[in-house]
Short mmCIF file of C-alpha atoms and ligand atoms in Angstrom, two decimals:
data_model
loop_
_atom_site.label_atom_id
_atom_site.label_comp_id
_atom_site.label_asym_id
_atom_site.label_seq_id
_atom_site.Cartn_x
_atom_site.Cartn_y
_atom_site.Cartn_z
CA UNK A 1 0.00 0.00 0.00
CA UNK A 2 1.36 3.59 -1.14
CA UNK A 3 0.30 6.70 1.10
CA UNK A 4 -0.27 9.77 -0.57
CA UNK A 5 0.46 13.13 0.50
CA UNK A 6 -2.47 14.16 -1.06
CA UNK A 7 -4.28 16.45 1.55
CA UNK A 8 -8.05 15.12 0.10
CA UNK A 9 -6.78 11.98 1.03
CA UNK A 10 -5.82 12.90 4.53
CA UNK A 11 -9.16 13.46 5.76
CA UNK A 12 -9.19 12.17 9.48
CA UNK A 13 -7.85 8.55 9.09
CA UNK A 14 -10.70 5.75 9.05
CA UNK A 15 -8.36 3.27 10.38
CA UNK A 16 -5.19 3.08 12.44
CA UNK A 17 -2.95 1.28 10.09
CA UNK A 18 -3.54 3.61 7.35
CA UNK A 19 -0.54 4.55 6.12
CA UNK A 20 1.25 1.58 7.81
CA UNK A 21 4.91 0.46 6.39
CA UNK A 22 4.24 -1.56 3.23
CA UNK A 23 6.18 -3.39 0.65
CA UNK A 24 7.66 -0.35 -0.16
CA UNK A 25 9.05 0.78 3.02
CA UNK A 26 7.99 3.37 5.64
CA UNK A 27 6.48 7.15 4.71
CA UNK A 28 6.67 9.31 7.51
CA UNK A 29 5.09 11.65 5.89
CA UNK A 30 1.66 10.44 5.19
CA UNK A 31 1.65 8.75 8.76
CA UNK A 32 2.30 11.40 10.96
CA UNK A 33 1.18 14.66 9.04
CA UNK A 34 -2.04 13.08 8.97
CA UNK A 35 -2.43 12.16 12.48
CA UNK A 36 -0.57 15.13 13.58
CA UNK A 37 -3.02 17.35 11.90
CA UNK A 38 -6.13 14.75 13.34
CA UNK A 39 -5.09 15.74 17.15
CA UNK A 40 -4.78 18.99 16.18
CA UNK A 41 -7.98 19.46 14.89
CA UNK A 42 -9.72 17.67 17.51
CA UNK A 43 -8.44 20.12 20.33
CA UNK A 44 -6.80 16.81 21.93
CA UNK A 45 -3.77 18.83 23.00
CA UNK A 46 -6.02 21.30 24.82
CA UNK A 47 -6.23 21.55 28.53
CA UNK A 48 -9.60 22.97 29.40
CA UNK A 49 -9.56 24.86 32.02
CA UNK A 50 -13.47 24.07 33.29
CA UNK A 51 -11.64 20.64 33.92
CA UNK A 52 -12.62 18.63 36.92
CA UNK A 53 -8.95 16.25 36.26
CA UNK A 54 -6.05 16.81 38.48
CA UNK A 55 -4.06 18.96 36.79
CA UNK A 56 -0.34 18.04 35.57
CA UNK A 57 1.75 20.46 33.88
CA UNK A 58 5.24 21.40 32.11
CA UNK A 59 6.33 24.89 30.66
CA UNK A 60 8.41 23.71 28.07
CA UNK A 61 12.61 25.50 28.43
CA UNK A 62 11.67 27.88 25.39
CA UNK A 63 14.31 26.87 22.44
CA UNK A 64 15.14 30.16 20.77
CA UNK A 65 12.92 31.54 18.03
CA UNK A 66 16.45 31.73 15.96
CA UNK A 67 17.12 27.94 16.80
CA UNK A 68 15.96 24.48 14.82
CA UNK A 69 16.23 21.33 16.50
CA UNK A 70 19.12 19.60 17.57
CA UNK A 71 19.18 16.47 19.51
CA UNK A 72 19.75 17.69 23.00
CA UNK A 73 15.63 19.39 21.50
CA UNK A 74 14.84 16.07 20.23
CA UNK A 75 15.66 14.40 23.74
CA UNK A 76 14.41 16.62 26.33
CA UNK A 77 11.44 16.73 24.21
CA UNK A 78 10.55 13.63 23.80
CA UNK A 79 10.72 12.42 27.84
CA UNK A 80 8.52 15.92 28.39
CA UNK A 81 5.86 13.96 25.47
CA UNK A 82 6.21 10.66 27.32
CA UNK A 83 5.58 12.42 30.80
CA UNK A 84 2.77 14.67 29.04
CA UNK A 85 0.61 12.05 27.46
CA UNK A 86 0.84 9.53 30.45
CA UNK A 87 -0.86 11.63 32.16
CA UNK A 88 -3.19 12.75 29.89
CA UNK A 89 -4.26 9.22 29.31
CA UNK A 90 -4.71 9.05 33.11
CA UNK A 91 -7.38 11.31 32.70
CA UNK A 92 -5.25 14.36 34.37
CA UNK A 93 -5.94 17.80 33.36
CA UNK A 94 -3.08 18.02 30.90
CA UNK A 95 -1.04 21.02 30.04
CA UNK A 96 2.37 21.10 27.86
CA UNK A 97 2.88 25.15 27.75
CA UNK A 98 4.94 25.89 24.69
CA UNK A 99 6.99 28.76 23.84
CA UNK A 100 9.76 30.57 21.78
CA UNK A 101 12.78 32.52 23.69
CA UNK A 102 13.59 36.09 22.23
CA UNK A 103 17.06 35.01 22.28
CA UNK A 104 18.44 38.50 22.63
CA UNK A 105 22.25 38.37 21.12
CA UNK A 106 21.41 35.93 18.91
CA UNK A 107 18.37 37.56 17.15
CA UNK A 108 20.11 40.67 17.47
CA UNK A 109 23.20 39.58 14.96
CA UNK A 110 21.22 37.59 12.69
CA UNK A 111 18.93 40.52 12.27
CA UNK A 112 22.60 42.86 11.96
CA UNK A 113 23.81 40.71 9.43
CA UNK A 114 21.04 41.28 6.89
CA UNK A 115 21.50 45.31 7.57
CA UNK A 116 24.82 44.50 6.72
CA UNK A 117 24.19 43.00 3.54
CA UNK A 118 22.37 46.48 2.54
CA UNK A 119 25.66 48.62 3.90
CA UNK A 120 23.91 49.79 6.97
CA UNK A 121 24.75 48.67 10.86
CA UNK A 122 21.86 49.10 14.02
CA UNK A 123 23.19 52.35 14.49
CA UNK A 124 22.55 53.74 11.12
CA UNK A 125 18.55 52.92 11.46
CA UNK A 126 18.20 53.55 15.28
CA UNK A 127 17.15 51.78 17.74
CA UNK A 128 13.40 52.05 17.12
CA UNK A 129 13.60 51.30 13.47
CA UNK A 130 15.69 48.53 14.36
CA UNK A 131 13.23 46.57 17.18
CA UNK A 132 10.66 46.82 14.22
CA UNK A 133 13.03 45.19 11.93
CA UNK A 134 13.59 42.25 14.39
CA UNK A 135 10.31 41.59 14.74
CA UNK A 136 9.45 41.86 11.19
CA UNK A 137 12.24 38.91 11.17
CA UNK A 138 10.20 36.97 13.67
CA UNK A 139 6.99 37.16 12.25
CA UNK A 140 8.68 35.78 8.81
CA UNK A 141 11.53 33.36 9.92
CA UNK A 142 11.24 33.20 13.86
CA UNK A 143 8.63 29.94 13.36
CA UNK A 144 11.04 27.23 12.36
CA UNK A 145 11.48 25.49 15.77
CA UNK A 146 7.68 25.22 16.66
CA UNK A 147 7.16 23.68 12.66
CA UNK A 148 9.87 21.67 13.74
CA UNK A 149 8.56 20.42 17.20
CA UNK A 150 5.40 19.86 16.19
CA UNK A 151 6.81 16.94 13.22
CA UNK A 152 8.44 15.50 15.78
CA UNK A 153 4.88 15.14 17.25
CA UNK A 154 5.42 17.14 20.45
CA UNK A 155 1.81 17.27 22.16
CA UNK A 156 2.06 20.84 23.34
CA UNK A 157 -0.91 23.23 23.58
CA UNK A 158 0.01 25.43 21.29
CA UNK A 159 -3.59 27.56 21.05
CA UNK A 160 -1.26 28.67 24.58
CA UNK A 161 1.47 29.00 22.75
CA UNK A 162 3.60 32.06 23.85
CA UNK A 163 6.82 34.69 22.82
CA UNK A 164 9.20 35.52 25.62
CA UNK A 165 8.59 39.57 24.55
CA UNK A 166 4.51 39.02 24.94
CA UNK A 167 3.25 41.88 26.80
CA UNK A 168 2.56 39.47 30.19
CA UNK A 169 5.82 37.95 30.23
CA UNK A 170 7.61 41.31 29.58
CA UNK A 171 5.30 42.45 32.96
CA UNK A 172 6.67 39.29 34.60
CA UNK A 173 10.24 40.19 34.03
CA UNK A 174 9.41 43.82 35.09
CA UNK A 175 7.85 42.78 38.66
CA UNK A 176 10.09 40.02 39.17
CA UNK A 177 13.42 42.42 39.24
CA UNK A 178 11.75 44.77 40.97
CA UNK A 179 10.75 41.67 43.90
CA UNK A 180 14.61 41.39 43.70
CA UNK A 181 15.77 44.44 43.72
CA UNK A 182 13.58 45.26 46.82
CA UNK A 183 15.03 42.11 48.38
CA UNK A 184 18.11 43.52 47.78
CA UNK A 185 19.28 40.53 45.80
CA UNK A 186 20.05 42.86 42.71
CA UNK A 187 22.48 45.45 42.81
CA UNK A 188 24.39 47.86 40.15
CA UNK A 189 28.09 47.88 40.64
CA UNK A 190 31.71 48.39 39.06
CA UNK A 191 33.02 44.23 38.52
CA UNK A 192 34.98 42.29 35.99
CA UNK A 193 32.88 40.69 33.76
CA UNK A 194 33.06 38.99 29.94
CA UNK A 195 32.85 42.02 27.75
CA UNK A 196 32.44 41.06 23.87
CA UNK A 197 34.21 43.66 21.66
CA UNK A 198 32.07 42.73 18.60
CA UNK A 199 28.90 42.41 19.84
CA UNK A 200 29.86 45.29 22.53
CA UNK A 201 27.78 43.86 25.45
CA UNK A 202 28.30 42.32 28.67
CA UNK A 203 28.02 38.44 28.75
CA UNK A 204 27.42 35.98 31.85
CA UNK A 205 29.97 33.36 32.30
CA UNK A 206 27.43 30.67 30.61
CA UNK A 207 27.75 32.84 27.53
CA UNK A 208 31.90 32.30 27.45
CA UNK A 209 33.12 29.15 25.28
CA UNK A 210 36.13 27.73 26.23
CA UNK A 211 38.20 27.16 23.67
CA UNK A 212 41.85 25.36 23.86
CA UNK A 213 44.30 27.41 21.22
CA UNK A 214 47.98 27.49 20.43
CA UNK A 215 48.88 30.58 22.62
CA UNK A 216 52.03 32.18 23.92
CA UNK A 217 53.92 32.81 27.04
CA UNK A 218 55.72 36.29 27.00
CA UNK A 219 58.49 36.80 29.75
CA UNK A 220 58.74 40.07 30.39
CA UNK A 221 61.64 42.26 32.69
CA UNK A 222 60.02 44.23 35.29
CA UNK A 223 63.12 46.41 36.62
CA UNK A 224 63.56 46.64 40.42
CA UNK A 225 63.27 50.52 41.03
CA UNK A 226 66.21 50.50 43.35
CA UNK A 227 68.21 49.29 40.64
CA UNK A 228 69.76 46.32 42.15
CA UNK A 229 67.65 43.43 39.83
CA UNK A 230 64.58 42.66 38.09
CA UNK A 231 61.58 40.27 38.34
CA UNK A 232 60.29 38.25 35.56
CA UNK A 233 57.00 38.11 34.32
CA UNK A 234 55.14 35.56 32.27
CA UNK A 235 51.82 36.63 30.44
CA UNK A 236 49.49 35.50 27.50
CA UNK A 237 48.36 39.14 27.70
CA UNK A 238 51.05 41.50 27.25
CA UNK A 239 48.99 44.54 26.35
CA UNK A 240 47.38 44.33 29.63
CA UNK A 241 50.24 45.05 31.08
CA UNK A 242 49.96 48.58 30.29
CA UNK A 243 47.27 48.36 33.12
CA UNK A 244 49.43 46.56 35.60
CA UNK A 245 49.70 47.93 39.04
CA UNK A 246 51.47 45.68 41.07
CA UNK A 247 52.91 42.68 40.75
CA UNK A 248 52.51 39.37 43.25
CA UNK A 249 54.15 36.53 44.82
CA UNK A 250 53.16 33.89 46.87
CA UNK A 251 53.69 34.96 50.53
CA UNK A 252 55.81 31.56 51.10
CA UNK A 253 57.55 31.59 47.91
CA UNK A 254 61.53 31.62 49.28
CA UNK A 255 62.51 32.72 46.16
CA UNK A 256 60.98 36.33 46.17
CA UNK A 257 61.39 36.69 49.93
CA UNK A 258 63.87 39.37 50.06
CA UNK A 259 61.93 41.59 47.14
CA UNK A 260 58.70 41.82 49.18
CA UNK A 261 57.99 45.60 49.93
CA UNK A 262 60.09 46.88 46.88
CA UNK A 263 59.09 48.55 43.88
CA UNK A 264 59.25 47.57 40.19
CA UNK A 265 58.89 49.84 37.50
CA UNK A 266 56.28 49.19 35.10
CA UNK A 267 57.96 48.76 31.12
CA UNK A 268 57.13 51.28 28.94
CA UNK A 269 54.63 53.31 31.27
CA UNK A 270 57.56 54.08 33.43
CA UNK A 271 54.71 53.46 36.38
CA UNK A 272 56.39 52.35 39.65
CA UNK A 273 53.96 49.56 40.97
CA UNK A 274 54.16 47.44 44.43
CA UNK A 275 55.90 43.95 44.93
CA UNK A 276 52.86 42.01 46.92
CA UNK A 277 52.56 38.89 48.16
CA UNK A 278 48.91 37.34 47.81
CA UNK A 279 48.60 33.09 47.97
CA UNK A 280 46.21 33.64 44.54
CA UNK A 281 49.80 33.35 42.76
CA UNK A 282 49.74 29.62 41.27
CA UNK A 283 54.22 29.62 42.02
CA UNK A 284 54.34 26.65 39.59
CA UNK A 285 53.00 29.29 37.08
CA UNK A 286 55.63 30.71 34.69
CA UNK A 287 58.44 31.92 36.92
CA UNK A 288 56.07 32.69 40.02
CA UNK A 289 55.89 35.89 39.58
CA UNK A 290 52.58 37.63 37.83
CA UNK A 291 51.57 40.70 37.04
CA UNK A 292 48.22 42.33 38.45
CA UNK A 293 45.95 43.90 36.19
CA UNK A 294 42.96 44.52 38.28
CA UNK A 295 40.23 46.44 35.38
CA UNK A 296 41.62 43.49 33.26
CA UNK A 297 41.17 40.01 35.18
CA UNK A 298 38.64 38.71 37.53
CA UNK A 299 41.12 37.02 39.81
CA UNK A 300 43.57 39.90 40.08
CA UNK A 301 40.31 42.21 40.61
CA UNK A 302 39.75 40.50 43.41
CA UNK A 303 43.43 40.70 44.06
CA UNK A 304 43.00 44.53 43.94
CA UNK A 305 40.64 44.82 45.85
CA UNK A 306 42.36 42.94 48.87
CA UNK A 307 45.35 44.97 48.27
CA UNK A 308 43.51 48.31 47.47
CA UNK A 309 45.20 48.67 44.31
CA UNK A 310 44.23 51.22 41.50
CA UNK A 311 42.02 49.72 38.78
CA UNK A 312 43.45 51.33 35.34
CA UNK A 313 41.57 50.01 32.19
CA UNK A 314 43.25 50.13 28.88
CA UNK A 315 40.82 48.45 26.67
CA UNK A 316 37.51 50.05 25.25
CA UNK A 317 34.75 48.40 25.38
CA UNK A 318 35.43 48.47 20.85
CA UNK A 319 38.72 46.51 21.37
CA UNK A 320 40.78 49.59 21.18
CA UNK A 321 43.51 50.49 23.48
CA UNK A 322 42.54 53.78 25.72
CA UNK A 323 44.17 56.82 26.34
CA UNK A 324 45.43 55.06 29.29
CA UNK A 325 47.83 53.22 27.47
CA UNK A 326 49.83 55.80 26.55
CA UNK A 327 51.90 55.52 23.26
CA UNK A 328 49.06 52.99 22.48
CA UNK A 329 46.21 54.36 22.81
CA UNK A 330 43.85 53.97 19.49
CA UNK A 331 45.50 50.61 18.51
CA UNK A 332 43.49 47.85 18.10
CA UNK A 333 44.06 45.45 21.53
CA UNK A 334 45.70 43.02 18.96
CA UNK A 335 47.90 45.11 17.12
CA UNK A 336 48.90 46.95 20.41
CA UNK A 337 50.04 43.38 21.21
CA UNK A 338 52.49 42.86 18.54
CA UNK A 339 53.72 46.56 18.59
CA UNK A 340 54.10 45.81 22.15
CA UNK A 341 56.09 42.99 22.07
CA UNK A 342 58.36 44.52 19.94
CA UNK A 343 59.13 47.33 21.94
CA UNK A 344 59.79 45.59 24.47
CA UNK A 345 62.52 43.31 22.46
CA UNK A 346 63.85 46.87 21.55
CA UNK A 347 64.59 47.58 24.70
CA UNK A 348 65.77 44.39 25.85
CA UNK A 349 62.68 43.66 27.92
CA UNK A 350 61.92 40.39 26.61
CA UNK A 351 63.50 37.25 28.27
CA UNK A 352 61.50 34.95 25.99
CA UNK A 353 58.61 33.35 23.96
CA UNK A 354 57.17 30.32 24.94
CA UNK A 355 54.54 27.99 22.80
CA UNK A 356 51.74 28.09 25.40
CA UNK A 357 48.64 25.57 24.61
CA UNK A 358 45.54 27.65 26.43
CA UNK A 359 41.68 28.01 27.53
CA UNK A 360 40.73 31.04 25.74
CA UNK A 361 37.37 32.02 26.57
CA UNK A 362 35.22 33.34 23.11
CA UNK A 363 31.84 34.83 22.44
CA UNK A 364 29.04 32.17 22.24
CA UNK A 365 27.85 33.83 19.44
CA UNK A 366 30.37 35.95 17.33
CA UNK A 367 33.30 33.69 18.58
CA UNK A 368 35.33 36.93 19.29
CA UNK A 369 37.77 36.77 22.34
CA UNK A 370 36.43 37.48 24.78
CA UNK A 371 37.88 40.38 27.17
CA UNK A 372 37.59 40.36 30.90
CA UNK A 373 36.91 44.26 31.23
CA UNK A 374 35.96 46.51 34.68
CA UNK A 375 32.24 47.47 33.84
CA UNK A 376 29.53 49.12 35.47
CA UNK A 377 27.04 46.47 35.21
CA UNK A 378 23.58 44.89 37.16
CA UNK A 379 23.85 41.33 39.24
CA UNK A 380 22.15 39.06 41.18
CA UNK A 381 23.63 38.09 43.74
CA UNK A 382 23.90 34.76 43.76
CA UNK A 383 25.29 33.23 47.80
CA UNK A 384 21.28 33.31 49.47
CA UNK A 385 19.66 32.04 46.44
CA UNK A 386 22.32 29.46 46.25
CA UNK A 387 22.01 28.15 50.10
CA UNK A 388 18.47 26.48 49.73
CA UNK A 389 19.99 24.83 46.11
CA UNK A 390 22.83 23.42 48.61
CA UNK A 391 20.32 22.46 51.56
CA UNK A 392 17.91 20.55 48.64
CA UNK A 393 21.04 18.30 48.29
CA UNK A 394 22.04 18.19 51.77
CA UNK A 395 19.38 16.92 53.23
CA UNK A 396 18.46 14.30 50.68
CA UNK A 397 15.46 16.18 49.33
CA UNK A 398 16.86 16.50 45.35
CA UNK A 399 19.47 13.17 44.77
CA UNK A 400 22.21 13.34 42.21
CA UNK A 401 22.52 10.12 39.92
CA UNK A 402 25.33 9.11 39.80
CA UNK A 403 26.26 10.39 43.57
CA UNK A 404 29.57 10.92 42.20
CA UNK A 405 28.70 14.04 40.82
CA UNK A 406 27.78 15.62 44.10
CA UNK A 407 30.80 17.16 45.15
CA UNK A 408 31.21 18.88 41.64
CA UNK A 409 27.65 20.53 42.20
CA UNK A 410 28.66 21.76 45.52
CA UNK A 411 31.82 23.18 45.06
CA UNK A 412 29.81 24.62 41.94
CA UNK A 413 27.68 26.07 44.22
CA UNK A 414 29.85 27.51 46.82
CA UNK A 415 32.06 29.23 44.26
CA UNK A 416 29.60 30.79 42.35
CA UNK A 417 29.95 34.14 41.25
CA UNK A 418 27.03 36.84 41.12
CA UNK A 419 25.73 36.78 38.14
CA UNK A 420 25.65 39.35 35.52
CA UNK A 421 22.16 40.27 33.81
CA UNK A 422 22.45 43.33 31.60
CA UNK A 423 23.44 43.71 27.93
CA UNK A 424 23.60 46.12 26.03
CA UNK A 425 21.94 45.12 23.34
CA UNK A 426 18.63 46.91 21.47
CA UNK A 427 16.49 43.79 21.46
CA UNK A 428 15.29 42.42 24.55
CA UNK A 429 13.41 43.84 27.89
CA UNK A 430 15.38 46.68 29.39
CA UNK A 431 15.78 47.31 32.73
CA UNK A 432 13.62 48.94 34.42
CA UNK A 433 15.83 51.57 36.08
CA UNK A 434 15.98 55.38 35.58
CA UNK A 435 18.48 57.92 36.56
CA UNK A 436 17.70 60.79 38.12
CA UNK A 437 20.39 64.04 36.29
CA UNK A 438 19.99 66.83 39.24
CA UNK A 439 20.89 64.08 42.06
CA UNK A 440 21.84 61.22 40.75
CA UNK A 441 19.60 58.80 42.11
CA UNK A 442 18.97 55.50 40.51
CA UNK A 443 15.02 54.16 40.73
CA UNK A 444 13.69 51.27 39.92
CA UNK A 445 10.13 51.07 39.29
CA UNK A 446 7.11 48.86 37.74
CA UNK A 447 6.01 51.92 36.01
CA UNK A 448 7.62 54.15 34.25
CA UNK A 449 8.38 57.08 37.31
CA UNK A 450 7.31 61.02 36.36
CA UNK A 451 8.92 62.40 38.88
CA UNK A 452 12.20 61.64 41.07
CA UNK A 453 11.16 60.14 44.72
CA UNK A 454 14.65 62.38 46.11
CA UNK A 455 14.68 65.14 44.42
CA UNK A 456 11.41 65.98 43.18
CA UNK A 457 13.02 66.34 39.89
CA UNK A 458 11.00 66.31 36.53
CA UNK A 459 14.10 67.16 33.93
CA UNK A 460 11.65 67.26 30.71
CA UNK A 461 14.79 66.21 28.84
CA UNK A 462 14.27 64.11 24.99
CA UNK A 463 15.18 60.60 25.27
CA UNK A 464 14.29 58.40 22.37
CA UNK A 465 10.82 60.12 22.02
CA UNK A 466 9.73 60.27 25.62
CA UNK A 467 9.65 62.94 27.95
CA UNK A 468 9.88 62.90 31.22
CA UNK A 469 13.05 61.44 34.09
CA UNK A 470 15.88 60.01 31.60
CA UNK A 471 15.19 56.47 31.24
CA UNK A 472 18.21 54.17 30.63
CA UNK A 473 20.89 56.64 30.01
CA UNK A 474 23.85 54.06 30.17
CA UNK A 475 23.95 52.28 27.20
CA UNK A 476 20.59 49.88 27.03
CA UNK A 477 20.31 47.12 29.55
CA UNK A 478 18.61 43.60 28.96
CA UNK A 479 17.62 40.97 31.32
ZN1 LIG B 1 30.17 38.51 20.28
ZN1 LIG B 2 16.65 63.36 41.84
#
């Protein structure tokens, strides 16, 4: 028996085995189109909610509306199907909740890269002009995933169906930052965190890929200011050096003993910078001596900040080096390298290159290096809301199979660092936070504020169409 893709023939199917494998193998596509289409119609995906059953339900982790399915989709969504219609044939009140992510970076570039095709960038069209263009991109190619879900005969309600940027999700996000902000779990402050050059946002540390390359190790003089030696420094960096201001031992390192206290003087800034001692320093690392670049490197940030040390950034948030770095300033960070290293070969700086095999973290998107960069960015904070995570475990409520794994997800837990939640991207829900110009104040608010609650300031000043306080004057935030 042939099936035909014929739709008059694919009126609701008289029998179950229409369509059934044959002598001339198995047609997906007459099968399960036709009974796909059958539930559909019938509403049998529905849950009603007049329904008297128990109700079960699963909100389905939204794929992003720029995805298609991979099999880590095609897994996850087939135990949710299992789970789904079990208990629908129970006679529970049955609810799959589907959905599509807004996928904020990602949309964003894919939605770039066509403006770039017509010689423009976001900038050139605004930021208004630009939204519209995104979703004009959703409404045309943003449905792939769902067409995709439903032929692999996911049973999701999808008359629920529902866009992370919907008007009531967008409220959710809005009053659940607020909640947190009142609870004091989310605060604005100056940290290290993943800055992308190309895509020119912040990114959390799930948005870093890790990628093993071919690197090198620069060893690099650091003259003694007294004049009676030197140190040695190893980096894979050497242009953050121009925003080095110390460098650090361990504090039982014999070696360095005698050169604790002294002063170095900083190559080519001519900056005279502290010897410290700080047990961060890995001593089996290069020659055990490192440099400390606090606006440049979340471990010698926190370095800093135990050995209040100036933070000096040299690289903008484009890449380029900053007036800061003297001589360099302008150069791109990877030019300033090279030019760098061969000044300091010039001057007789440079002890040696090693070949250096590295993690180098990348943009999960763009693939551009990634550069650890000071910024004035929002968190959560991440300790309290990690504690009843840790307890779940601890007491035997939530088990980890295989129990092996335990110890990894506590230490992962007990290390973890607050995590970073704005971008500054133009496509995604901004952060509901407005600065005050007269006093400074920062408010946070469900609705958009018309006057400010310090000040009693109204400063009718033009921002992106609306009057009123200055929403969002830092470049735009996303959760
Ligand atoms: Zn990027
Ligand atoms: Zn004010």
């Amino acid at each position: 028996m042939t099936v035909s893709n014929d739709p008059a023939a694919s009126e609701t199917p008289a029998t179950p085995d229409a369509g059934l494998p044959g002598k001339q193998g198995y047609d997906p596509h007459g099968v399960e189109e036709r009974w796909y289409r059958f539930w559909e119609e019938k509403g049998l995906f529905h849950a009603d909610e007049t329904s008297t059953g128990s109700p079960y339900c699963i909100v389905i982790p939204p794929p992003n509306v720029t995805g298609s399915l991979h099999m880590g989709h095609a897994l996850n969504n087939t135990l949710q199907d299992i789970l789904i219609r079990w208990h629908r044939m129970r006679g529970d009140n049955s609810l799959w909740m589907p959905g599509t992510d807004h996928a904020g970076i990602a949309t964003q570039n894919v939605v770039e890269r066509k403006l770039r095709q017509e010689g423009l960038t976001r900038e050139d069209v605004g930021r208004e002009a630009f939204v519209e263009r995104v979703w004009q991109w959703k409404r045309e190619s943003g449905g792939t995933i769902i067409r995709q879900l439903k032929t692999l005969g996911t049973s999701c309600d999808w008359e629920r169906e529902r866009f992370t940027l919907d008007p009531g999700l967008s409220n959710a996000v809005r009053e659940v930052f607020c909640r947190l902000y009142d609870a004091g779990l989310i605060y604005r402050g100056d940290y290290i965190i993943n800055w992308c050059p190309r895509c020119r946002t912040a990114l959390s540390d799930l948005e870093v890929e890790h990628q093993e390359r071919d690197g090198k190790l620069w060893h690099i003089r650091y003259p003694l200011v007294s004049g009676t030696g030197e140190v040695i420094v190893a980096t894979t960096r050497p242009e953050t050096m121009l925003g080095d201001t110390a460098v650090a031992v361990h504090p039982e390192d014999e070696r360095f003993r005698a050169l604790l206290g002294q002063r170095v003087l900083l190559p080519v800034m001519g900056r005279e910078i502290p010897i410290i001692a700080d047990a961060y320093v890995d001593r089996e690392f290069g020659t055990g001596v490192v440099k400390v670049t606090p606006a440049h490197d979340p471990k010698d940030f926190e370095c800093g900040l135990r050995h209040n040390l100036p933070q000096i950034k040299v690289i903008a948030d484009d890449g380029r080096m900053l007036a800061s770095a003297g001589a360099y300033a302008g150069e791109d960070r990877f030019i300033c390298r090279k030019n760098l290293v061969k000044q300091l070969e010039r001057e007789g700086l440079l002890v040696k290159i090693e070949e250096h095999r590295h993690a180098v973290g990348q943009c999960y998107r763009c693939q551009t290096v990634v550069e650890p960069s000071l910024s004035r960015q929002w968190f959560v904070k991440m300790a309290p809301l990690a504690e009843p995570a840790i307890q779940a475990v601890e007491t035997g409520r939530i088990r980890i199979i295989p129990a092996q794994w335990e110890k990894t997800y506590f230490e992962w837990m007990r290390n973890i660092r607050d995590w970073c939640i704005s971008r500054q991207i133009w496509w995604g829900h901004r952060i509901p936070a407005w600065y005050c110009d007269p006093c400074g104040e920062t408010i946070v608010s469900r609705t958009t504020p018309q006057a400010c609650p310090r000040c009693g300031g109204t400063v009718a000043r033009e921002n992106q169409g609306s009057r009123g306080l200055l929403p969002d004057r830092l470049p735009r935030h996303r959760v």
